[in-house]
PDB file of C-alpha atoms in Angstrom:
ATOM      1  CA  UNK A  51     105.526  73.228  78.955  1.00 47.00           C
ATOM      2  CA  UNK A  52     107.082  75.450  81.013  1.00 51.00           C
ATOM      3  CA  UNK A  53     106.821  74.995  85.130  1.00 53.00           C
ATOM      4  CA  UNK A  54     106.887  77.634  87.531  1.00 56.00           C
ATOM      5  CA  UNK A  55     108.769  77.165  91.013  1.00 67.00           C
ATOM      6  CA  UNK A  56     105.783  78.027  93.143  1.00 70.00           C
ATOM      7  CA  UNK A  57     106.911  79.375  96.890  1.00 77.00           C
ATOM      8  CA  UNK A  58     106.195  76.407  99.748  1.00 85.00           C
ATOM      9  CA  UNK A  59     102.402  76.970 101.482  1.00 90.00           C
ATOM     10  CA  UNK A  60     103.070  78.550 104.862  1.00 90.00           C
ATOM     11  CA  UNK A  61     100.967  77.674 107.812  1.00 94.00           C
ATOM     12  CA  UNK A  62      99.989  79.930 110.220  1.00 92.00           C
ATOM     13  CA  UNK A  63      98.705  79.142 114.003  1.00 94.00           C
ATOM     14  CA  UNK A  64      97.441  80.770 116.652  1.00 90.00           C
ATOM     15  CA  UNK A  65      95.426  78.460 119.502  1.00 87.00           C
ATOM     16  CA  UNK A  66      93.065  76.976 117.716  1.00 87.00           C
ATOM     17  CA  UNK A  67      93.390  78.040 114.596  1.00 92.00           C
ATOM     18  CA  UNK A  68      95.257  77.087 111.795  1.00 96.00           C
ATOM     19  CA  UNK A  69      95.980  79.298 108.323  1.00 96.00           C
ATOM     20  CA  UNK A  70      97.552  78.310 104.883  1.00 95.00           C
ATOM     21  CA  UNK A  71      98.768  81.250 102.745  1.00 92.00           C
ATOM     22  CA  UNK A  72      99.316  79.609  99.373  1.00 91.00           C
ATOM     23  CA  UNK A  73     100.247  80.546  95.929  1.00 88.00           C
ATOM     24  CA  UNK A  74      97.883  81.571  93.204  1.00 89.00           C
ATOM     25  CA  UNK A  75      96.985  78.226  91.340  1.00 91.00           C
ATOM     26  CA  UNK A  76      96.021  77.815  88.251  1.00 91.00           C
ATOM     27  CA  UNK A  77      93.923  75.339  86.340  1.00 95.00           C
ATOM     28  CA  UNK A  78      97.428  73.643  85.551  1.00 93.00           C
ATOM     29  CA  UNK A  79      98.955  74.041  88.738  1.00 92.00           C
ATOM     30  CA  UNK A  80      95.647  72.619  90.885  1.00 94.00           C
ATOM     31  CA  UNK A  81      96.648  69.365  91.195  1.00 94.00           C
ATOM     32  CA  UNK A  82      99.618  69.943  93.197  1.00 93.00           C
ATOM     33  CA  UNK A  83      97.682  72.687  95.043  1.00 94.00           C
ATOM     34  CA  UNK A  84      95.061  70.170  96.006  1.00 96.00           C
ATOM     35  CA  UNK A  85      97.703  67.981  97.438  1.00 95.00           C
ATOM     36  CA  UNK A  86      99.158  71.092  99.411  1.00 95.00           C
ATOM     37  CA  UNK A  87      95.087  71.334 100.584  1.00 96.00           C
ATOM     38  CA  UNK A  88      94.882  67.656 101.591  1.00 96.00           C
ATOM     39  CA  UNK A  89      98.234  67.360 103.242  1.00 96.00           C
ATOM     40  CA  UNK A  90      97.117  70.867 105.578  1.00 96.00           C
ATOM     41  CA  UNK A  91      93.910  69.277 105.828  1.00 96.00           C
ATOM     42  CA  UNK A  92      92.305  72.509 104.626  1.00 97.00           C
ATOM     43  CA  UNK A  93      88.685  72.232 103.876  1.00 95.00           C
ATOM     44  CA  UNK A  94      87.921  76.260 102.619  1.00 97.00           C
ATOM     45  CA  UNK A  95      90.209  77.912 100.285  1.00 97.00           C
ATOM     46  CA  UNK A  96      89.076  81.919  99.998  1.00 96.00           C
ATOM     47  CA  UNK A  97      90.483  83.692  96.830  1.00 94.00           C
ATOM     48  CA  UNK A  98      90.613  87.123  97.434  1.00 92.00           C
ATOM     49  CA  UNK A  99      91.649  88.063  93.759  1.00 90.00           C
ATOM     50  CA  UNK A 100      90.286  87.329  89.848  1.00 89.00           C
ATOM     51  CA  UNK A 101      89.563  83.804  89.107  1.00 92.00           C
ATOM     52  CA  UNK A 102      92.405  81.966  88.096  1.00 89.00           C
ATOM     53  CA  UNK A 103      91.567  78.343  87.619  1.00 95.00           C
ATOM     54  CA  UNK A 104      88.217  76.112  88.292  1.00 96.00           C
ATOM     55  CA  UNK A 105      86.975  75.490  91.687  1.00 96.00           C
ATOM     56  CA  UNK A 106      85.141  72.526  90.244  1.00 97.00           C
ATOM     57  CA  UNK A 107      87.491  69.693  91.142  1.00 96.00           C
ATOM     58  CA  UNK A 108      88.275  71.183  94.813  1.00 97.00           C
ATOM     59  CA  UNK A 109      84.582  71.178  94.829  1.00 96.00           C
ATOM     60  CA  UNK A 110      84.477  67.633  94.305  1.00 96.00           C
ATOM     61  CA  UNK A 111      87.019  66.656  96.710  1.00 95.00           C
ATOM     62  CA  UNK A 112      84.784  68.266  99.273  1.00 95.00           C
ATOM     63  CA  UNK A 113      86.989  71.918  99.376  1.00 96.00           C
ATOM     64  CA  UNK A 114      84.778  74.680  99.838  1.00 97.00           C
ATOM     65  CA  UNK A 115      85.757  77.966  97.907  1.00 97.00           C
ATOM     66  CA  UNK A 116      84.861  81.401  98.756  1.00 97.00           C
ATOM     67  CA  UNK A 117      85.132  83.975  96.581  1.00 96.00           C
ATOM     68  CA  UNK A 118      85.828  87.389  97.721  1.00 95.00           C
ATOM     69  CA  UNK A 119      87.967  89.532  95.363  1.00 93.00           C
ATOM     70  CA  UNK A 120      89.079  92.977  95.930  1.00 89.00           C
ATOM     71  CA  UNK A 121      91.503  95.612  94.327  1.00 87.00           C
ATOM     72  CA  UNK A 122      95.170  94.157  94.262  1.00 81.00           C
ATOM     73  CA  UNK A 123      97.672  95.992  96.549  1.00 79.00           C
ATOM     74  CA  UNK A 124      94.624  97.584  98.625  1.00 84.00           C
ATOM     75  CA  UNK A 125      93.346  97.255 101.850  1.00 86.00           C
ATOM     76  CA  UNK A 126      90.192  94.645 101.957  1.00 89.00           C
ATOM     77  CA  UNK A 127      86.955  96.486 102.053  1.00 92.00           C
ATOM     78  CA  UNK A 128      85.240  96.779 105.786  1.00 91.00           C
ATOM     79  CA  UNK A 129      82.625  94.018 104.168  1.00 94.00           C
ATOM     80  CA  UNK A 130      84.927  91.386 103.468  1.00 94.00           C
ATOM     81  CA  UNK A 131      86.766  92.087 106.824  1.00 92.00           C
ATOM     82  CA  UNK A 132      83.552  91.565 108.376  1.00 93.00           C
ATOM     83  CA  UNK A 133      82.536  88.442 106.517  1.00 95.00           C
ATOM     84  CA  UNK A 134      85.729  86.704 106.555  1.00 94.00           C
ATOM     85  CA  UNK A 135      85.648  87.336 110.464  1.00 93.00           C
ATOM     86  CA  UNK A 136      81.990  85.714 110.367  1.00 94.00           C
ATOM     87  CA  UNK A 137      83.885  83.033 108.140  1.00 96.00           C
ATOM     88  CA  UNK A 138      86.401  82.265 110.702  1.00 94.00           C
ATOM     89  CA  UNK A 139      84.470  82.279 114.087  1.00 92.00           C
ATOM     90  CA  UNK A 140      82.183  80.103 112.206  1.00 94.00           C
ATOM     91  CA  UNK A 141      85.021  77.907 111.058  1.00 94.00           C
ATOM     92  CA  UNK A 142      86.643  77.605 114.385  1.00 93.00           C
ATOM     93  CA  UNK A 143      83.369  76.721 116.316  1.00 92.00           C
ATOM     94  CA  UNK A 144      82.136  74.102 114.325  1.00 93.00           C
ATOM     95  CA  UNK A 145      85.786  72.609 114.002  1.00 93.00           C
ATOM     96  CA  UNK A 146      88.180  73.878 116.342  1.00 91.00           C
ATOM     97  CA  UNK A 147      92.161  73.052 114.584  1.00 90.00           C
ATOM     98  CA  UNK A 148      90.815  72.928 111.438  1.00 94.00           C
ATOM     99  CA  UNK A 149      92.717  75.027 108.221  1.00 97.00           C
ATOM    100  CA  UNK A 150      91.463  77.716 106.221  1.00 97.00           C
ATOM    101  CA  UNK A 151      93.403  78.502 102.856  1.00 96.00           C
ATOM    102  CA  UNK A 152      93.874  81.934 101.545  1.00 94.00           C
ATOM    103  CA  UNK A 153      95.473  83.109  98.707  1.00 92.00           C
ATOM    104  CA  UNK A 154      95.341  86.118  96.372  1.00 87.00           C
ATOM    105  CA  UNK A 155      97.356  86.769  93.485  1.00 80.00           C
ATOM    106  CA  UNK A 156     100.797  87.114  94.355  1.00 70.00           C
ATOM    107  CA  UNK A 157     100.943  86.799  98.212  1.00 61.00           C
ATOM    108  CA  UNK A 158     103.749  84.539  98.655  1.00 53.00           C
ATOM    109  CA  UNK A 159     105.828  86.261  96.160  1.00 51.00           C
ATOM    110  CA  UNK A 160     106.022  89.312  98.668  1.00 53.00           C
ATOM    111  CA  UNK A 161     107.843  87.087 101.454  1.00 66.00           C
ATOM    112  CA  UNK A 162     110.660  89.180 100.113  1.00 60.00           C
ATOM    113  CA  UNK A 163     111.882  92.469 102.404  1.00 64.00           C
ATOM    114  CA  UNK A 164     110.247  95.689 101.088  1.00 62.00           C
ATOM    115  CA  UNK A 165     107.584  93.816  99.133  1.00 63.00           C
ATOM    116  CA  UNK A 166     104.686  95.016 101.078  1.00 66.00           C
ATOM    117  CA  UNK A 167     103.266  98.126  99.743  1.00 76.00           C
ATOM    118  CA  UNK A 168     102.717 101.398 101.853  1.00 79.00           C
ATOM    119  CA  UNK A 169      98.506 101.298 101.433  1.00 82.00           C
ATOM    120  CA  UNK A 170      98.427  97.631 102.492  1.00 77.00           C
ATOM    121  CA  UNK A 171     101.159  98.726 105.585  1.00 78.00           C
ATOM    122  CA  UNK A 172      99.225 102.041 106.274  1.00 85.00           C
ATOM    123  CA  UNK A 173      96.126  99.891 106.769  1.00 83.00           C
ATOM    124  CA  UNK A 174      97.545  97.260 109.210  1.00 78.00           C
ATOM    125  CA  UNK A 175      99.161  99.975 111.419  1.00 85.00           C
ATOM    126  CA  UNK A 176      95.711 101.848 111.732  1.00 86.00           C
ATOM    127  CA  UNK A 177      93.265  98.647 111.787  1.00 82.00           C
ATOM    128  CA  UNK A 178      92.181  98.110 115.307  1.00 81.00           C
ATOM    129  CA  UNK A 179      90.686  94.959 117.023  1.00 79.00           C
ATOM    130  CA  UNK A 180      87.106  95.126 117.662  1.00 71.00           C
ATOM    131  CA  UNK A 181      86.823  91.897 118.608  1.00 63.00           C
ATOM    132  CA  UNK A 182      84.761  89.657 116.331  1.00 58.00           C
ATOM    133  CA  UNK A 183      86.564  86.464 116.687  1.00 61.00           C
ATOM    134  CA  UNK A 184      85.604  85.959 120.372  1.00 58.00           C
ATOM    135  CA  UNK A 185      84.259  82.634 121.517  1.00 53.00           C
ATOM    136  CA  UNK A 186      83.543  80.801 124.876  1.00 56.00           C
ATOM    137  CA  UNK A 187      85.007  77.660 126.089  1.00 54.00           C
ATOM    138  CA  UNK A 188      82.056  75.404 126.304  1.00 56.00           C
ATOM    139  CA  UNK A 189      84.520  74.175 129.293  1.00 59.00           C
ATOM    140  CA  UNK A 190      85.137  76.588 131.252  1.00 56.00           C
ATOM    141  CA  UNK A 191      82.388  79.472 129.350  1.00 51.00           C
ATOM    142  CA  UNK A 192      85.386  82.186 129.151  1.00 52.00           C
ATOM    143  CA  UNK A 193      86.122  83.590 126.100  1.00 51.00           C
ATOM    144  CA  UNK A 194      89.341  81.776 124.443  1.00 48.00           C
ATOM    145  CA  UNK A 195      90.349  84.031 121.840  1.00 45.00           C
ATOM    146  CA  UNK A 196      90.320  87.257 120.549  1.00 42.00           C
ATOM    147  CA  UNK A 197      91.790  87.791 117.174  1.00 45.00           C
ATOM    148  CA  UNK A 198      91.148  90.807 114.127  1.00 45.00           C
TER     149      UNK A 198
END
């Protein structure tokens, strides 16, 4: 059997909330990627690509999975923006600190310079906040964050 070096998970924060962009697994690789989930303490994964490998056993460990592919190399579609948005403020609410997992198919390999393609590029340069991940500080009812 041959084994693939997978690139590290990288964690991502911002107040609080916390991100894990993480390789692709597949159904041979999800035991390790499980552990990866655990140690982050991630309790959603979303796949954003084709289905690679069951969601059964992180299922059973109590990992939710969302599915929401789109087109590799394009932007996301102004639905899935919207929902994973919903996702997060959601998320964050309920369980401020907590980790969300995202992967599609070949993220992490594009850590590399000039990896990012010019329709994914073109698309962050135009995109433009409107807001959606507001919430108030049931402390001090002002709004704490403002992200996407």
């Amino acid at each position: 059997m041959i084994t693939m070096n997978r690139p590290a998970p990288v964690e991502l924060c911002h107040k609080n909330m916390r991100f894990l962009i993480t390789h692709n697994p597949t159904d041979s690789t999800l035991s390790s990627f499980t552990e990866d989930l655990k140690r982050y303490g991630a309790t959603t994964v979303v796949r954003v690509c084709d289905i690679t490998y069951d969601k059964t056993p992180l299922e059973k460990d109590g990992i939710t999975v969302v599915d929401w592919p789109f087109d590799d190399g394009a932007p996301p579609p102004s639905k899935l923006v919207d929902d994973w948005l919903s996702l997060l403020k959601k998320k964050f609410q309920e369980d401020p600190g907590c980790c969300v997992a995202v992967h599609c198919v070949a993220g992490l390999g594009r850590k590399r310079r000039g990896a990012i393609n010019s329709k994914q590029l073109t698309y962050l340069e135009k995109y433009r906040s409107k807001q959606r991940l507001r919430f108030k500080d049931s402390h001090t009812h002002k709004n704490k964050c403002c992200t996407m």
